[in-house]
Coordinates of C-alpha atoms in Angstrom, one line a residue:
M1 CA 11.2 3.0 -13.1
R2 CA 10.3 -0.3 -11.4
R3 CA 13.7 -0.7 -10.2
L4 CA 13.9 2.9 -8.9
V5 CA 10.7 1.9 -6.8
V6 CA 12.4 -1.0 -5.4
T7 CA 15.6 0.7 -4.7
F8 CA 13.8 3.3 -2.8
A9 CA 11.8 0.8 -0.8
F10 CA 15.1 -1.0 0.1
G11 CA 16.9 2.1 1.1
A12 CA 14.0 3.0 3.4
A13 CA 14.0 -0.2 5.1
I14 CA 17.7 0.0 5.7
A15 CA 17.3 3.5 7.1
A16 CA 14.5 2.5 9.5
V17 CA 16.7 -0.2 10.9
L18 CA 19.6 2.1 11.5
V19 CA 17.4 4.6 13.3
L20 CA 15.9 1.8 15.4
N21 CA 19.5 0.7 16.3
A22 CA 20.3 4.3 17.4
R23 CA 17.3 4.4 19.7
A24 CA 18.0 1.1 21.1
A25 CA 21.6 2.2 21.9
G26 CA 20.2 4.9 24.0
S27 CA 21.3 7.8 22.0
G28 CA 20.9 11.0 24.0
S29 CA 21.4 13.6 21.1
A30 CA 18.9 16.5 21.0
P31 CA 16.4 16.4 18.2
S32 CA 17.5 18.0 15.0
E33 CA 15.2 19.9 12.6
T34 CA 16.9 18.1 9.7
I35 CA 17.6 14.4 9.0
H36 CA 20.9 13.4 7.4
L37 CA 21.4 9.7 6.2
S38 CA 24.8 8.1 5.5
E39 CA 25.5 4.9 3.3
V40 CA 26.8 2.6 6.0
A41 CA 25.7 -0.9 4.5
R42 CA 29.2 -2.2 3.8
A43 CA 30.7 -0.8 7.1
S44 CA 27.6 -2.6 8.9
G45 CA 28.6 -5.9 7.3
I46 CA 25.9 -6.0 4.7
E47 CA 27.1 -6.8 1.2
F48 CA 24.0 -8.6 -0.3
V49 CA 23.4 -8.3 -4.0
H50 CA 20.1 -9.3 -5.3
Q51 CA 20.1 -11.6 -8.4
S52 CA 17.1 -11.2 -10.9
P53 CA 15.5 -14.3 -12.3
T54 CA 16.5 -15.9 -15.6
L55 CA 13.4 -16.8 -17.6
D56 CA 12.3 -18.7 -20.6
P57 CA 14.3 -17.6 -23.6
R58 CA 11.0 -16.9 -25.4
V59 CA 10.5 -13.7 -23.3
Q60 CA 14.1 -12.8 -23.0
H61 CA 13.6 -9.6 -25.0
I62 CA 11.1 -8.4 -22.3
A63 CA 12.9 -9.8 -19.3
A64 CA 14.0 -6.4 -18.0
H65 CA 10.4 -5.6 -17.6
I66 CA 9.2 -8.8 -16.3
A67 CA 12.0 -9.5 -13.9
A68 CA 12.4 -6.0 -12.4
L69 CA 11.0 -7.3 -9.1
G70 CA 11.8 -9.5 -6.2
A71 CA 14.5 -7.5 -4.3
G72 CA 12.8 -7.7 -1.0
V73 CA 14.0 -6.9 2.4
S74 CA 12.1 -7.4 5.6
V75 CA 12.7 -6.3 9.2
T76 CA 12.2 -8.5 12.3
D77 CA 13.6 -9.5 15.6
V78 CA 14.2 -13.1 14.9
N79 CA 15.9 -14.2 18.1
N80 CA 13.9 -12.0 20.5
D81 CA 16.9 -9.9 21.6
G82 CA 15.3 -6.7 21.2
W83 CA 17.3 -5.6 18.1
P84 CA 15.9 -5.7 14.5
D85 CA 17.5 -8.0 12.2
L86 CA 17.2 -8.1 8.2
Y87 CA 16.2 -10.8 5.9
F88 CA 17.0 -10.4 2.1
T89 CA 15.6 -12.3 -0.7
S90 CA 17.1 -13.1 -4.1
S91 CA 15.3 -14.2 -7.3
R92 CA 17.7 -16.5 -9.2
F93 CA 18.2 -20.2 -9.0
G94 CA 21.0 -21.0 -7.0
A95 CA 21.3 -17.5 -5.5
P96 CA 21.0 -17.7 -1.5
N97 CA 18.8 -15.5 0.5
A98 CA 20.5 -13.7 3.4
L99 CA 19.6 -13.4 7.1
Y100 CA 21.6 -10.5 8.9
L101 CA 21.7 -10.8 12.6
N102 CA 22.1 -7.6 14.5
Q103 CA 25.2 -7.6 16.5
H104 CA 24.0 -4.7 18.8
D105 CA 26.9 -2.3 17.7
G106 CA 25.8 -1.3 14.2
T107 CA 27.0 -4.3 12.6
F108 CA 25.2 -7.4 11.2
H109 CA 26.3 -11.1 10.8
E110 CA 24.9 -13.3 8.0
V111 CA 23.4 -16.5 9.3
A112 CA 20.8 -17.7 6.7
A113 CA 22.6 -21.0 6.0
Q114 CA 22.7 -22.2 9.5
A115 CA 19.2 -20.9 10.1
G116 CA 17.8 -22.9 7.1
L117 CA 16.8 -19.8 5.3
A118 CA 19.3 -19.6 2.4
D119 CA 18.8 -22.3 -0.2
L120 CA 15.2 -21.4 -1.3
N121 CA 15.7 -20.7 -5.0
R122 CA 15.7 -23.9 -6.7
P123 CA 14.4 -25.3 -10.0
G124 CA 11.0 -26.9 -9.7
E125 CA 10.3 -24.8 -6.6
G126 CA 10.5 -21.3 -7.8
V127 CA 12.3 -18.2 -6.8
S128 CA 11.8 -15.7 -3.8
M129 CA 10.1 -12.4 -4.1
G130 CA 9.9 -11.3 -0.6
A131 CA 9.0 -12.4 2.8
V132 CA 6.5 -11.4 5.7
W133 CA 7.1 -12.3 9.4
G134 CA 4.5 -13.3 11.9
D135 CA 4.0 -15.5 14.9
Y136 CA 1.4 -18.0 13.4
D137 CA 1.3 -20.3 16.3
N138 CA 1.6 -18.0 19.2
D139 CA 4.8 -19.5 20.6
G140 CA 6.4 -16.0 21.0
L141 CA 8.8 -16.5 17.9
E142 CA 8.5 -14.8 14.7
D143 CA 7.8 -17.3 11.7
V144 CA 8.2 -16.4 8.3
L145 CA 6.4 -16.7 4.9
V146 CA 8.5 -16.4 1.8
Y147 CA 6.3 -15.7 -1.2
K148 CA 7.6 -16.7 -4.6
W149 CA 7.3 -17.1 -8.1
G150 CA 6.7 -20.8 -7.5
Y151 CA 5.6 -22.4 -4.3
P152 CA 5.5 -20.2 -1.2
Q153 CA 7.5 -21.5 1.7
L154 CA 6.4 -21.2 5.4
F155 CA 9.1 -21.6 7.9
H156 CA 8.6 -22.3 11.7
N157 CA 10.9 -20.6 14.1
L158 CA 12.1 -23.2 16.5
G159 CA 14.4 -20.8 18.4
H160 CA 18.1 -20.7 18.8
L161 CA 18.4 -19.5 15.0
R162 CA 16.7 -22.7 13.7
F163 CA 13.8 -22.7 11.2
E164 CA 11.8 -25.6 9.8
D165 CA 10.0 -25.8 6.4
V166 CA 6.5 -26.7 7.3
T167 CA 5.0 -25.7 3.9
A168 CA 3.6 -29.1 2.9
Q169 CA 1.9 -29.9 6.2
S170 CA 0.5 -26.5 6.6
G171 CA -1.5 -26.7 3.3
L172 CA 0.2 -23.7 1.6
R173 CA 1.9 -25.5 -1.1
T174 CA 0.2 -23.8 -4.0
W175 CA 2.0 -22.7 -7.0
M176 CA 1.5 -18.7 -7.3
N177 CA 3.5 -16.0 -9.0
S178 CA 3.3 -13.7 -5.9
N179 CA 4.9 -10.3 -5.2
S180 CA 3.3 -9.7 -1.7
A181 CA 1.8 -11.3 1.2
V182 CA 0.4 -10.0 4.5
W183 CA -0.6 -11.6 7.8
I184 CA -4.0 -10.6 9.0
D185 CA -6.4 -12.0 11.7
F186 CA -9.5 -11.4 9.8
D187 CA -11.8 -13.4 12.1
R188 CA -10.3 -12.2 15.3
D189 CA -9.7 -15.7 16.7
G190 CA -6.2 -14.9 17.9
L191 CA -4.6 -16.8 15.1
L192 CA -2.9 -15.1 12.3
D193 CA -4.3 -15.8 8.9
L194 CA -2.5 -15.3 5.6
Y195 CA -3.3 -13.4 2.5
I196 CA -1.0 -14.0 -0.5
T197 CA -1.2 -12.1 -3.7
G198 CA -1.0 -13.3 -7.1
Y199 CA 0.6 -11.0 -9.8
F200 CA 1.1 -13.2 -12.8
R201 CA -1.5 -16.1 -13.4
S202 CA -0.8 -19.2 -11.4
D203 CA -0.8 -21.4 -14.4
I204 CA 2.5 -19.7 -15.6
D205 CA 5.9 -21.4 -15.1
F206 CA 8.4 -18.7 -16.2
W207 CA 11.1 -21.6 -16.9
H208 CA 8.8 -23.6 -19.0
L209 CA 6.2 -21.4 -20.7
K210 CA 3.4 -23.0 -22.7
S211 CA 2.5 -19.5 -24.2
T212 CA 4.0 -16.1 -24.3
R213 CA 0.6 -14.6 -23.8
I214 CA 1.1 -13.7 -20.1
M215 CA 0.9 -9.9 -20.0
Q216 CA -1.9 -7.5 -18.9
E217 CA -4.9 -6.9 -21.0
S218 CA -5.0 -3.2 -20.3
W219 CA -2.6 -0.6 -19.0
E220 CA -5.4 0.9 -16.7
F221 CA -8.0 -1.7 -16.1
A222 CA -6.4 -5.0 -16.2
S223 CA -8.1 -7.9 -14.4
N224 CA -6.3 -11.0 -16.0
G225 CA -3.5 -11.3 -13.2
G226 CA -2.9 -13.9 -10.8
K227 CA -5.6 -14.7 -8.3
N228 CA -5.0 -13.5 -4.7
L229 CA -5.7 -16.2 -1.9
L230 CA -6.8 -15.9 1.7
F231 CA -5.7 -18.8 3.9
K232 CA -7.5 -19.2 7.3
N233 CA -5.3 -20.4 10.3
L234 CA -7.0 -23.5 11.6
G235 CA -4.4 -24.0 14.4
N236 CA -1.9 -26.8 15.0
G237 CA 0.0 -25.4 11.9
H238 CA -2.7 -25.9 9.4
F239 CA -4.3 -23.4 6.9
K240 CA -7.2 -23.5 4.7
D241 CA -8.0 -21.5 1.5
V242 CA -11.3 -19.6 2.2
T243 CA -10.7 -17.0 -0.6
D244 CA -14.0 -17.7 -2.6
S245 CA -16.3 -17.8 0.5
L246 CA -15.0 -14.6 1.8
G247 CA -14.8 -12.8 -1.6
V248 CA -11.2 -11.6 -1.9
G249 CA -10.0 -13.4 -4.9
S250 CA -8.9 -10.4 -6.8
T251 CA -7.2 -10.9 -10.1
R252 CA -5.9 -7.2 -10.7
W253 CA -2.2 -7.6 -10.7
T254 CA -1.7 -7.0 -7.0
L255 CA 1.8 -5.7 -6.1
A256 CA 1.3 -5.0 -2.5
A257 CA -1.3 -5.6 0.2
A258 CA -1.8 -4.0 3.7
A259 CA -4.2 -4.9 6.6
A260 CA -5.8 -2.3 8.8
D261 CA -9.3 -1.2 10.3
F262 CA -10.1 1.5 7.8
N263 CA -13.7 2.1 8.9
D264 CA -13.2 1.8 12.8
D265 CA -15.5 -1.1 13.2
G266 CA -12.9 -3.2 15.0
W267 CA -12.2 -5.6 12.3
P268 CA -9.2 -5.7 10.0
D269 CA -9.6 -4.7 6.3
L270 CA -7.5 -5.2 3.2
Y271 CA -6.1 -2.7 0.9
L272 CA -4.5 -3.6 -2.4
A273 CA -2.1 -1.7 -4.4
N274 CA -2.6 -2.9 -8.1
D275 CA -0.5 -2.5 -11.2
Y276 CA -2.3 -1.9 -14.5
G277 CA -5.6 -1.0 -12.6
P278 CA -7.2 0.9 -9.7
E279 CA -6.5 0.4 -6.1
E280 CA -8.9 -1.8 -4.2
L281 CA -10.4 -1.9 -0.7
Y282 CA -12.0 -4.7 0.9
L283 CA -14.0 -4.1 4.2
N284 CA -14.3 -6.8 6.6
K285 CA -17.9 -7.8 7.5
Q286 CA -17.2 -9.2 11.0
G287 CA -15.0 -12.1 9.7
K288 CA -17.6 -13.7 7.8
R289 CA -17.1 -12.1 4.4
F290 CA -15.3 -9.0 2.7
E291 CA -17.1 -6.4 0.7
A292 CA -15.3 -4.6 -2.2
V293 CA -16.0 -0.7 -2.1
S294 CA -15.1 1.9 -4.5
A295 CA -14.0 4.3 -1.7
G296 CA -13.0 6.9 -4.3
L297 CA -10.1 4.8 -5.6
G298 CA -11.4 4.0 -9.0
D299 CA -9.8 6.9 -10.8
D300 CA -6.5 7.1 -9.2
S301 CA -3.0 5.4 -9.5
K302 CA -3.5 2.5 -11.9
S303 CA 0.0 1.6 -11.4
G304 CA 0.4 0.7 -7.8
M305 CA 3.7 -0.6 -6.7
A306 CA 3.8 -0.4 -2.9
V307 CA 1.6 0.6 0.1
A308 CA 2.2 2.1 3.6
L309 CA 0.0 2.8 6.4
G310 CA 0.1 5.5 9.1
D311 CA -1.8 8.2 11.0
V312 CA -0.4 11.3 8.9
Y313 CA -2.8 13.7 10.4
N314 CA -2.4 12.7 14.1
R315 CA -6.1 12.2 14.3
G316 CA -6.4 8.5 15.2
G317 CA -7.3 7.4 11.9
T318 CA -5.5 5.4 9.1
T319 CA -3.9 7.1 6.1
C320 CA -2.8 4.9 3.2
S321 CA 0.1 6.0 1.0
S322 CA 0.4 4.1 -2.5
R323 CA 3.7 4.3 -4.4
T324 CA 3.3 4.2 -8.2
S325 CA 5.6 3.7 -11.2
R326 CA 4.3 7.0 -12.3
R327 CA 5.7 10.5 -11.4
R328 CA 3.5 10.9 -8.4
A329 CA 2.4 8.8 -5.4
F330 CA -1.1 8.8 -3.9
C331 CA -2.2 9.5 -0.3
F332 CA -5.7 8.2 0.7
R333 CA -7.4 9.2 4.0
A334 CA -10.4 7.6 5.4
T335 CA -12.8 10.6 5.8
T336 CA -15.8 9.0 7.5
C337 CA -16.4 5.8 9.4
G338 CA -17.8 4.2 6.2
S339 CA -15.6 3.8 3.0
T340 CA -15.3 7.2 1.6
F341 CA -11.6 8.1 0.8

């Protein structure tokens, strides 16, 4: 089921890019009442195949369950040409990530090696689980944070399809077993801060396990997962861990995170889709701290896989859709200016 969820998200991302391509090309076709999608990945030059991680032999019997993650694809305009590009992550040592540059004609060209974004999956460093793009230094170019089972990596976009690994000097070199991250300017100082989620505990090295007691303590109320971390952007390429002082160090097996102003107070909040437990909503208290609120989420989901935001009802509010590994998804709508969903 986890693979189905990942496949669904992957297909949706590809479809979004193709739609954006058609719009950018100035398609003049009349609106249709139905939408028809065709598989064109290979014809577009995209032949990426995700490689799952190989793990310590002691957990090989449950590898299909543990390693059914990491097939991430992100969309960005990497070179500011107005066309969406694609970055794919793989999750096995030696398997390269791929950056597909949009050729403006419905096709893509793979350039990850020359950009410095291919060879990221190495023993001692970890394997990629996904990536989020954001201009953390406000130079007009999209930078990228690759979250991993291992050390996350931050790459500064130098322009001309060249990236520099600035993880060490940024203060982000912290071993985590992460499956999501989100950029958020939580204190509204004009600099993007970074929230990285922990799924498995950070003391777990999947290739050199000290113990096989690594799984959840409950199927519906687990809180023994990896700790989520919030890093404040100090400027000049440096980040500081402010997790504990702001109260957002959840350990509830977070698989996805989203940032939005859920209560219309002008400050971005955090929504967490958690596996093995209820979703979480943290309301931002003017950039000084976050407050966890129940918001009607405690009895729903308990197997969050992904999260998406939008104004479903066209009323100027934020609606949150959480995809689960169960048979149904959940859609939460903020019903007041407080925290009721």
